[in-house]
XYZ file of C-alpha atoms in Angstrom:
567
model
C -10.663 1.421 73.258
C -8.192 -0.778 74.937
C -7.920 -0.896 78.652
C -4.949 -2.445 80.438
C -5.784 -5.618 82.343
C -6.610 -5.079 85.976
C -3.282 -4.633 87.696
C -1.003 -2.220 89.485
C -0.756 -0.015 86.381
C -2.336 3.330 85.913
C -4.198 4.177 82.699
C -3.265 2.410 80.703
C -2.846 0.467 81.005
C -2.382 -0.278 83.042
C 1.611 -1.846 81.331
C 5.239 -0.960 82.079
C 5.272 0.499 85.606
C 6.663 -1.121 88.706
C 4.368 -3.161 90.973
C 3.808 -1.877 94.431
C 6.516 -2.885 96.907
C 5.500 -5.764 99.132
C 6.921 -3.999 102.108
C 4.038 -1.574 102.006
C 1.565 -4.231 102.718
C 0.485 -5.192 106.263
C 0.078 -8.950 106.707
C -3.394 -10.083 108.004
C -3.481 -10.706 111.741
C -0.542 -8.393 112.623
C -0.950 -5.320 114.695
C -1.327 -2.018 113.051
C 1.731 0.203 112.806
C 2.052 3.267 115.046
C -0.110 6.073 113.689
C -2.715 3.773 112.112
C -6.087 3.365 113.735
C -8.448 0.378 113.015
C -11.676 1.289 111.424
C -14.998 -0.668 111.328
C -14.962 -0.501 107.425
C -11.832 -2.691 106.805
C -11.400 -4.590 103.662
C -12.048 -7.854 105.467
C -15.551 -6.533 106.085
C -16.279 -4.738 102.824
C -16.246 -6.899 99.667
C -16.061 -3.757 97.375
C -12.530 -3.199 98.556
C -11.446 -6.482 97.020
C -13.429 -5.813 93.808
C -12.738 -2.155 93.126
C -9.879 -0.893 95.235
C -7.122 -1.731 97.739
C -8.013 0.728 100.469
C -9.169 4.161 101.414
C -7.064 6.217 103.823
C -7.382 9.352 105.872
C -4.309 11.367 106.590
C -4.334 14.297 108.880
C -1.917 16.657 110.658
C -0.507 20.149 110.734
C 2.044 21.610 108.317
C 4.647 21.470 111.056
C 4.383 17.900 112.038
C 4.554 14.580 110.330
C 1.084 13.587 109.136
C -0.746 10.920 111.112
C -2.955 8.457 109.218
C -6.008 6.335 109.823
C -7.001 3.997 107.090
C -9.215 1.171 106.203
C -6.133 -0.888 105.183
C -2.637 0.442 105.916
C -0.911 -0.351 102.646
C 0.702 3.166 102.482
C 2.827 5.096 104.955
C 1.402 8.547 105.806
C 4.178 10.356 103.946
C 3.644 8.246 100.803
C -0.129 8.975 100.933
C 0.374 12.662 101.440
C 2.795 13.118 98.773
C 1.382 10.683 96.395
C 4.611 8.897 95.741
C 3.185 5.337 95.254
C 4.034 5.226 91.578
C 1.923 2.179 90.871
C -1.353 3.649 92.012
C -3.780 5.444 89.804
C -2.330 8.942 89.600
C -4.928 11.617 90.353
C -5.533 13.806 93.378
C -8.223 16.344 93.959
C -7.282 19.186 96.355
C -9.757 21.480 98.080
C -8.212 24.428 99.893
C -9.903 26.320 102.649
C -8.108 29.419 103.940
C -9.121 32.720 105.341
C -12.678 34.086 104.923
C -13.176 35.182 101.294
C -10.456 32.832 99.955
C -11.965 30.974 96.920
C -12.114 27.212 96.989
C -9.956 25.668 94.259
C -10.146 22.137 92.912
C -7.175 20.483 91.186
C -5.991 17.072 90.229
C -2.471 16.052 91.135
C -0.319 12.929 91.040
C -0.407 9.873 93.323
C -3.338 7.952 94.603
C -6.646 9.650 94.056
C -7.416 11.688 97.108
C -9.064 14.923 98.254
C -7.493 17.261 100.758
C -8.925 20.075 102.927
C -6.816 22.728 104.500
C -8.493 24.720 107.251
C -7.328 27.765 109.075
C -6.527 26.749 112.700
C -5.044 29.274 115.186
C -3.959 26.487 117.475
C -1.455 25.279 114.965
C 1.909 27.096 114.691
C 1.741 27.734 110.886
C -1.960 28.512 111.087
C -3.597 25.615 109.201
C -4.722 22.047 109.753
C -5.162 19.684 106.892
C -6.759 16.336 106.222
C -6.748 14.172 103.142
C -9.041 11.321 102.008
C -7.053 8.860 99.820
C -8.236 6.011 97.570
C -5.608 3.522 96.432
C -6.857 1.246 93.601
C -5.295 -1.354 91.345
C -7.630 -0.349 88.571
C -6.634 2.518 86.276
C -10.192 4.160 86.337
C -8.889 7.627 86.953
C -11.950 9.570 85.822
C -14.344 7.300 87.798
C -12.367 7.746 91.013
C -12.109 11.455 90.465
C -15.843 11.711 90.196
C -16.297 9.405 93.207
C -14.037 11.435 95.523
C -15.634 14.640 94.417
C -18.928 13.401 95.696
C -17.681 11.696 98.894
C -14.911 14.003 100.163
C -17.111 17.242 100.869
C -19.559 15.294 102.955
C -16.841 13.306 104.686
C -14.977 16.485 105.778
C -18.161 17.745 107.335
C -19.536 14.504 108.869
C -16.348 12.433 109.180
C -16.366 8.778 109.921
C -20.129 8.045 109.990
C -20.403 9.389 106.381
C -17.474 7.313 105.187
C -18.965 4.203 106.715
C -22.311 4.842 105.194
C -20.669 5.363 101.722
C -18.758 2.160 102.079
C -21.928 0.285 102.878
C -23.476 1.727 99.683
C -20.530 0.958 97.507
C -20.453 -2.596 99.002
C -23.582 -3.286 96.841
C -21.825 -2.359 93.577
C -21.304 -5.295 91.219
C -17.817 -6.414 90.349
C -16.300 -4.567 87.385
C -16.647 -7.018 84.575
C -15.169 -6.119 81.127
C -17.812 -4.952 78.592
C -20.561 -4.467 81.168
C -22.502 -1.166 81.574
C -22.996 -0.467 85.285
C -25.241 1.924 87.207
C -23.381 2.800 90.501
C -25.412 4.566 93.249
C -23.460 6.661 95.688
C -24.453 9.725 97.724
C -27.833 10.032 95.985
C -26.156 10.111 92.626
C -26.175 7.236 90.017
C -22.869 6.969 88.044
C -23.480 5.108 84.741
C -20.218 3.702 83.461
C -19.033 1.048 80.978
C -16.141 -1.183 81.936
C -13.854 -1.313 78.848
C -12.756 -4.681 77.355
C -10.175 -5.846 74.862
C -12.861 -6.282 72.261
C -13.856 -2.633 72.198
C -12.776 -0.645 69.209
C -10.349 2.044 70.204
C -11.979 4.794 68.363
C -15.406 4.183 69.818
C -16.931 4.767 73.191
C -18.110 1.505 74.624
C -20.846 3.149 76.703
C -24.330 1.965 75.492
C -27.124 4.412 76.093
C -29.627 2.717 78.308
C -33.221 3.692 79.214
C -33.096 6.143 82.031
C -36.862 6.157 82.726
C -36.651 3.967 85.788
C -33.488 5.755 87.115
C -34.333 8.604 89.535
C -32.455 10.884 89.702
C -31.050 10.869 86.161
C -27.677 9.146 86.024
C -24.319 10.954 85.609
C -23.001 9.341 82.468
C -19.234 8.922 82.264
C -18.149 8.412 78.659
C -14.959 6.718 79.824
C -13.701 5.529 83.211
C -10.021 5.873 82.458
C -9.470 8.221 79.507
C -8.516 11.806 80.155
C -9.595 14.767 78.086
C -6.654 14.938 75.667
C -7.669 18.241 74.129
C -7.731 20.023 77.483
C -4.468 18.485 78.519
C -2.670 19.234 75.256
C -4.006 22.759 74.762
C -0.679 24.591 75.235
C 1.237 22.057 73.144
C -1.054 21.305 70.235
C 1.495 22.600 67.662
C 3.998 20.119 69.051
C 1.734 17.249 69.883
C 3.159 15.140 66.972
C 6.761 15.591 68.236
C 5.629 14.667 71.703
C 4.067 11.537 70.132
C 7.282 10.597 68.615
C 9.214 11.165 71.942
C 6.796 8.852 73.671
C 6.951 6.326 70.789
C 10.714 6.140 71.099
C 10.603 6.053 74.985
C 12.677 9.170 75.353
C 13.338 10.581 78.891
C 11.138 13.595 79.442
C 10.538 16.002 82.253
C 7.240 17.830 82.496
C 7.552 20.980 84.662
C 4.145 22.374 85.480
C 2.904 25.002 87.856
C 0.791 22.587 89.880
C 0.481 18.935 90.591
C -2.758 18.962 88.749
C -1.188 20.058 85.411
C 1.819 17.856 85.992
C -0.292 14.730 86.481
C -2.763 15.323 83.646
C 0.084 16.150 81.111
C 2.076 12.942 82.004
C -0.985 10.725 81.948
C -2.140 12.249 78.524
C 1.382 11.722 77.105
C 1.449 8.057 78.128
C -2.013 7.411 76.692
C -1.457 8.930 73.289
C 0.221 5.828 71.952
C -2.976 3.699 71.999
C -3.268 0.839 70.943
C 0.412 0.380 71.553
C 1.103 -0.371 75.186
C 3.278 2.168 76.992
C 6.280 0.086 78.181
C 8.422 2.756 79.956
C 8.112 4.018 83.558
C 6.315 7.325 84.355
C 5.658 9.410 87.436
C 2.710 11.840 87.203
C 3.970 13.672 90.255
C 7.583 13.171 91.209
C 9.144 14.913 94.260
C 12.480 15.161 95.914
C 11.157 12.704 98.598
C 10.908 9.841 96.129
C 13.479 7.129 96.608
C 14.657 7.361 92.984
C 15.458 10.982 93.215
C 19.249 10.382 93.403
C 19.075 7.778 90.576
C 17.209 10.237 88.275
C 19.324 13.270 89.153
C 22.798 11.745 88.724
C 24.895 12.915 85.838
C 27.247 9.851 85.831
C 24.862 7.868 83.607
C 22.344 8.531 80.998
C 18.817 9.441 82.125
C 16.443 6.372 82.295
C 13.461 5.923 80.005
C 10.962 7.762 82.303
C 8.407 10.467 81.997
C 8.613 12.616 85.110
C 5.961 15.177 86.163
C 7.376 17.796 88.543
C 6.404 21.181 90.001
C 9.406 22.253 91.923
C 11.632 24.699 89.927
C 14.660 23.093 91.610
C 14.328 20.285 89.104
C 15.373 22.602 86.325
C 18.842 22.761 87.681
C 18.872 19.127 89.019
C 17.527 17.480 85.773
C 19.184 20.020 83.291
C 21.109 17.182 81.710
C 17.859 15.398 80.548
C 17.508 15.637 76.791
C 13.833 16.754 76.794
C 12.155 19.198 79.162
C 8.629 20.458 78.716
C 7.492 23.434 80.769
C 3.798 24.410 80.598
C 1.586 26.890 82.302
C -1.814 26.519 83.851
C -4.358 25.087 81.421
C -7.171 27.502 80.540
C -10.688 26.425 79.594
C -11.338 29.447 77.318
C -12.973 29.653 73.968
C -9.765 30.425 72.248
C -6.716 28.459 71.635
C -4.146 29.253 74.505
C -0.724 30.561 73.694
C 1.339 27.596 72.336
C 4.695 26.777 73.851
C 7.721 27.362 71.606
C 10.315 24.840 70.616
C 13.635 25.955 72.289
C 17.153 24.642 72.523
C 18.285 23.034 75.827
C 21.038 25.725 76.095
C 18.368 28.338 76.636
C 17.051 26.591 79.729
C 17.615 28.851 82.753
C 17.488 27.935 86.454
C 15.282 30.898 87.276
C 12.343 32.423 85.270
C 12.350 29.732 82.628
C 9.561 30.471 80.155
C 7.101 27.792 79.002
C 8.455 25.845 76.147
C 9.744 22.471 74.866
C 13.462 22.478 75.465
C 15.026 19.773 73.243
C 17.511 19.280 70.468
C 15.297 16.518 68.968
C 14.150 17.019 65.373
C 10.851 15.507 64.393
C 10.903 12.848 61.701
C 7.387 13.561 60.429
C 5.955 16.804 59.186
C 3.494 18.692 61.307
C -0.165 17.754 60.804
C -1.506 21.055 59.739
C -4.851 19.670 58.784
C -5.490 18.471 62.358
C -4.611 21.864 63.829
C -6.942 23.594 61.420
C -9.809 21.326 62.355
C -9.252 21.836 66.026
C -9.000 25.537 65.659
C -12.220 25.604 63.588
C -13.917 23.528 66.260
C -12.941 26.267 68.772
C -14.331 28.961 66.566
C -17.627 27.041 66.171
C -17.737 26.213 69.810
C -17.619 22.550 69.252
C -18.005 20.614 72.570
C -14.791 19.747 74.388
C -15.485 16.035 74.300
C -15.844 16.201 70.488
C -12.460 18.037 70.317
C -10.850 15.426 72.538
C -12.398 12.640 70.443
C -10.990 14.172 67.249
C -7.529 14.462 68.683
C -7.500 10.992 70.209
C -8.781 9.452 66.935
C -6.066 11.194 64.974
C -3.399 9.966 67.257
C -4.852 6.451 67.087
C -4.799 6.556 63.341
C -1.185 7.696 63.442
C -0.118 4.902 65.767
C -2.106 2.235 63.783
C -0.418 3.336 60.527
C 2.967 3.081 62.234
C 2.222 -0.382 63.511
C 0.720 -1.769 60.389
C 4.066 -2.606 58.531
C 5.392 -4.120 61.785
C 2.310 -6.361 62.124
C 2.512 -7.306 58.543
C 6.176 -8.380 58.749
C 5.494 -10.305 61.955
C 2.722 -12.218 60.290
C 5.151 -13.285 57.543
C 7.354 -14.900 60.248
C 4.596 -17.285 61.277
C 5.016 -20.808 59.920
C 2.398 -21.987 57.398
C -0.359 -23.983 58.799
C 0.356 -26.881 56.397
C 3.746 -27.335 58.033
C 2.193 -28.221 61.309
C 1.912 -31.939 61.657
C 0.413 -33.781 64.677
C 3.274 -36.157 65.608
C 6.175 -33.733 65.353
C 7.096 -30.689 67.367
C 5.586 -27.505 65.986
C 7.846 -25.426 63.794
C 9.550 -22.401 65.239
C 8.724 -18.763 64.513
C 11.342 -17.204 62.385
C 13.414 -14.569 64.040
C 12.882 -10.794 63.494
C 15.471 -9.447 61.199
C 15.709 -5.672 61.344
C 17.439 -5.250 58.054
C 14.876 -7.245 56.239
C 12.043 -5.379 57.903
C 13.545 -1.984 56.926
C 14.049 -3.172 53.369
C 10.307 -4.145 53.180
C 9.267 -0.692 54.076
C 9.772 0.374 50.524
C 6.788 -1.776 49.474
C 4.479 -1.612 52.570
C 5.524 1.323 54.656
C 3.446 3.780 56.679
C 3.816 6.402 53.886
C 1.313 4.304 51.910
C -1.383 4.392 54.534
C -0.761 7.733 56.235
C -1.042 11.200 54.571
C 1.872 12.560 56.716
C 5.161 12.926 54.907
C 8.551 12.676 56.472
C 11.440 10.410 57.296
C 9.518 7.287 58.256
C 12.570 5.168 57.690
C 14.543 7.097 60.236
C 11.649 6.940 62.724
C 11.459 3.042 62.316
C 15.250 2.747 62.738
C 15.140 4.453 66.139
C 11.898 2.713 67.222
C 13.566 -0.764 66.740
C 16.082 0.174 69.431
C 13.485 1.561 71.878
C 11.791 -0.099 74.876
C 8.417 0.089 73.112
C 9.607 -2.117 70.342
C 10.896 -4.649 72.786
C 7.595 -4.723 74.653
C 5.567 -4.893 71.391
C 7.703 -7.646 70.021
C 7.462 -9.765 73.067
C 3.639 -9.491 73.172
C 3.368 -10.257 69.424
C 5.707 -13.172 69.735
C 3.827 -14.582 72.750
C 0.513 -14.344 70.946
C 1.919 -16.029 67.909
C 3.496 -18.830 70.014
C 0.127 -19.398 71.646
C -1.550 -19.474 68.251
C 1.030 -22.040 67.075
C 0.427 -24.190 70.106
C -3.338 -24.089 69.487
C -2.851 -25.056 65.847
C -0.571 -28.021 66.897
C -3.247 -29.178 69.478
C -5.937 -28.996 66.829
C -3.745 -30.980 64.473
C -3.224 -33.751 67.126
C -6.962 -33.888 67.904
C -7.992 -34.025 64.268
C -5.693 -36.904 63.572
C -7.527 -40.166 62.955
C -4.533 -42.530 63.258
C -3.524 -42.125 66.908
C -3.837 -45.869 67.651
C -1.718 -46.723 64.570
C 0.910 -44.190 65.728
C 1.095 -45.836 69.202
C 1.726 -49.387 67.941
C 5.442 -48.857 67.075
C 6.198 -46.342 69.814
C 7.903 -46.968 73.144
C 6.236 -46.257 76.487
C 8.557 -43.239 76.950
C 7.206 -41.713 73.730
C 3.621 -42.405 74.658
C 4.014 -41.016 78.107
C 5.685 -37.878 76.690
C 2.674 -37.421 74.376
C 0.284 -37.685 77.406
C 2.361 -35.145 79.398
C 2.360 -32.719 76.505
C -1.276 -33.009 75.869
C -2.021 -32.476 79.514
C 0.097 -29.458 79.629
C -1.555 -27.870 76.574
C -4.894 -28.806 78.012
C -4.208 -27.058 81.335
C -3.040 -23.972 79.488
C -5.982 -23.934 77.139
C -8.372 -24.230 80.014
C -6.731 -21.235 81.581
C -7.547 -19.274 78.506
C -3.964 -18.869 77.496
C -4.431 -20.706 74.194
C -7.112 -19.667 71.532
C -8.707 -23.235 71.302
C -12.326 -24.133 70.760
C -14.188 -26.090 73.315
C -14.790 -29.070 70.879
C -11.000 -29.314 70.493
C -10.652 -29.464 74.249
C -13.166 -32.282 74.615
C -11.526 -34.215 71.858
C -8.168 -33.763 73.608
C -9.578 -35.173 76.907
C -10.763 -38.269 74.934
C -7.361 -38.782 73.454
C -5.675 -38.593 76.791
C -7.967 -41.172 78.303
C -7.517 -43.425 75.339
C -3.741 -43.161 75.412
C -3.591 -43.705 79.278
C -5.868 -46.705 79.132
C -3.380 -48.409 76.717
C -0.431 -48.064 79.248
C 0.333 -50.502 82.076
C -1.499 -50.200 85.368
C 1.485 -48.660 87.236
C 1.727 -45.829 84.599
C -2.024 -45.304 84.743
C -1.812 -44.788 88.484
C 0.879 -42.155 87.948
C -0.676 -40.301 85.018
C -4.205 -40.431 86.336
C -7.441 -42.463 85.755
C -8.226 -43.283 82.209
């Protein structure tokens, strides 16, 4: 299981989404903006805010006035926090509604920063309700962990207010830093959350959580099998018959609108779609919950240019008319946690999309390149009949999508490996050879002998799918990453060749000072990059490089030694 590196990305990886705007940050030492109140539990006081999240925020107000906000750290405006429009934050929201007596309490997850909202009937307010939200903004894509955390904190906070939040922050302040690969027990509100922080070394098809002895933990811990992965089976229930076509649309970076009945369904469907390409990094933009208040609304709704490569999650039926020119629109109903497979959405032509009373369906003119995986559908349906656990169903679906993506990437990886220069062509006293360029025609020709049709049981137009993928944003992102890793490997091999050379003194005899100084500078640059873990070099090689640098510098005149550093 790959997890995106800690950054402003959500799930996935962390990846291709925009970083938060600098204008949203408040500089230290400056007065708070109007509407923000200082709190005792500011990030300058609590170390957990720097390790786990950016800030927590409380927004409150009536439905007739602009919401006022009080926060531990004002990185968001009240409107952005209330609407969840900070696209770079982890996209999940839990909403708790309280209305007239007898009104059931509902929980839902919506887009934007993780937060929990309570709406209370209040006769003193013109529209009859007062509402307050608790928001958590994080740079880590741990959606499931933060959902669980807020489900524990928010009910107590709404009853006890600030003292409860301060006590919780003191408790979370004792949490260790989230280091990749570690299994942590995180106490909060009398509950112990046992989680494992994923790392790049984790296998995608396996859960990294190691079962620990729980005898000394009272009460028994709540085990989260993943801190960032959603339940794909629950999210994809209404579209299981078209999940392979949706996988192709995500693979090709096609613009897609997800119209759902609630922000909860919208967010989960978008996040599930963007995570179904693992281990391929999702390199397009996506908005789990997009509203007309977002600054890009005009850009996305204009008809003067082609829609951008974005996955939008919306709930307002107004978008059916505004985004009718988008090539792919998925309308889904409320997900149902029943024992039977819910009614599947139908594939429909975009011309059948109506402004009002549009029925659930996938409105697109796209024709899938691969045949439908009937074996997968049979296994999932059989699992429902046998009442297989939902986690097992989700694992089955995720593993199948993982195998499909890996089979698709295998020919690309093999062709990229053939572009790498041979190790015997790397000599210590010459510049390392260049990586050969990627030729699309040569790659497509090579698919006849090592294409995905040889490793995947699915039949179809694999060649046509590759042709379109080579022009997609995901190919560009994948190629850049692969090329960067190969370049680092090439530099590491060149550094090893220099360090293993035995005749450096002989080489220096007939070289000018300029050439010797150039060697020192290059070695120092490679050493700095290797020490920053940017180059895959062994420690013994680094030590040998330091000795070479000292040896070469000591052979230079005193004035150059002073400039280059002590020998």
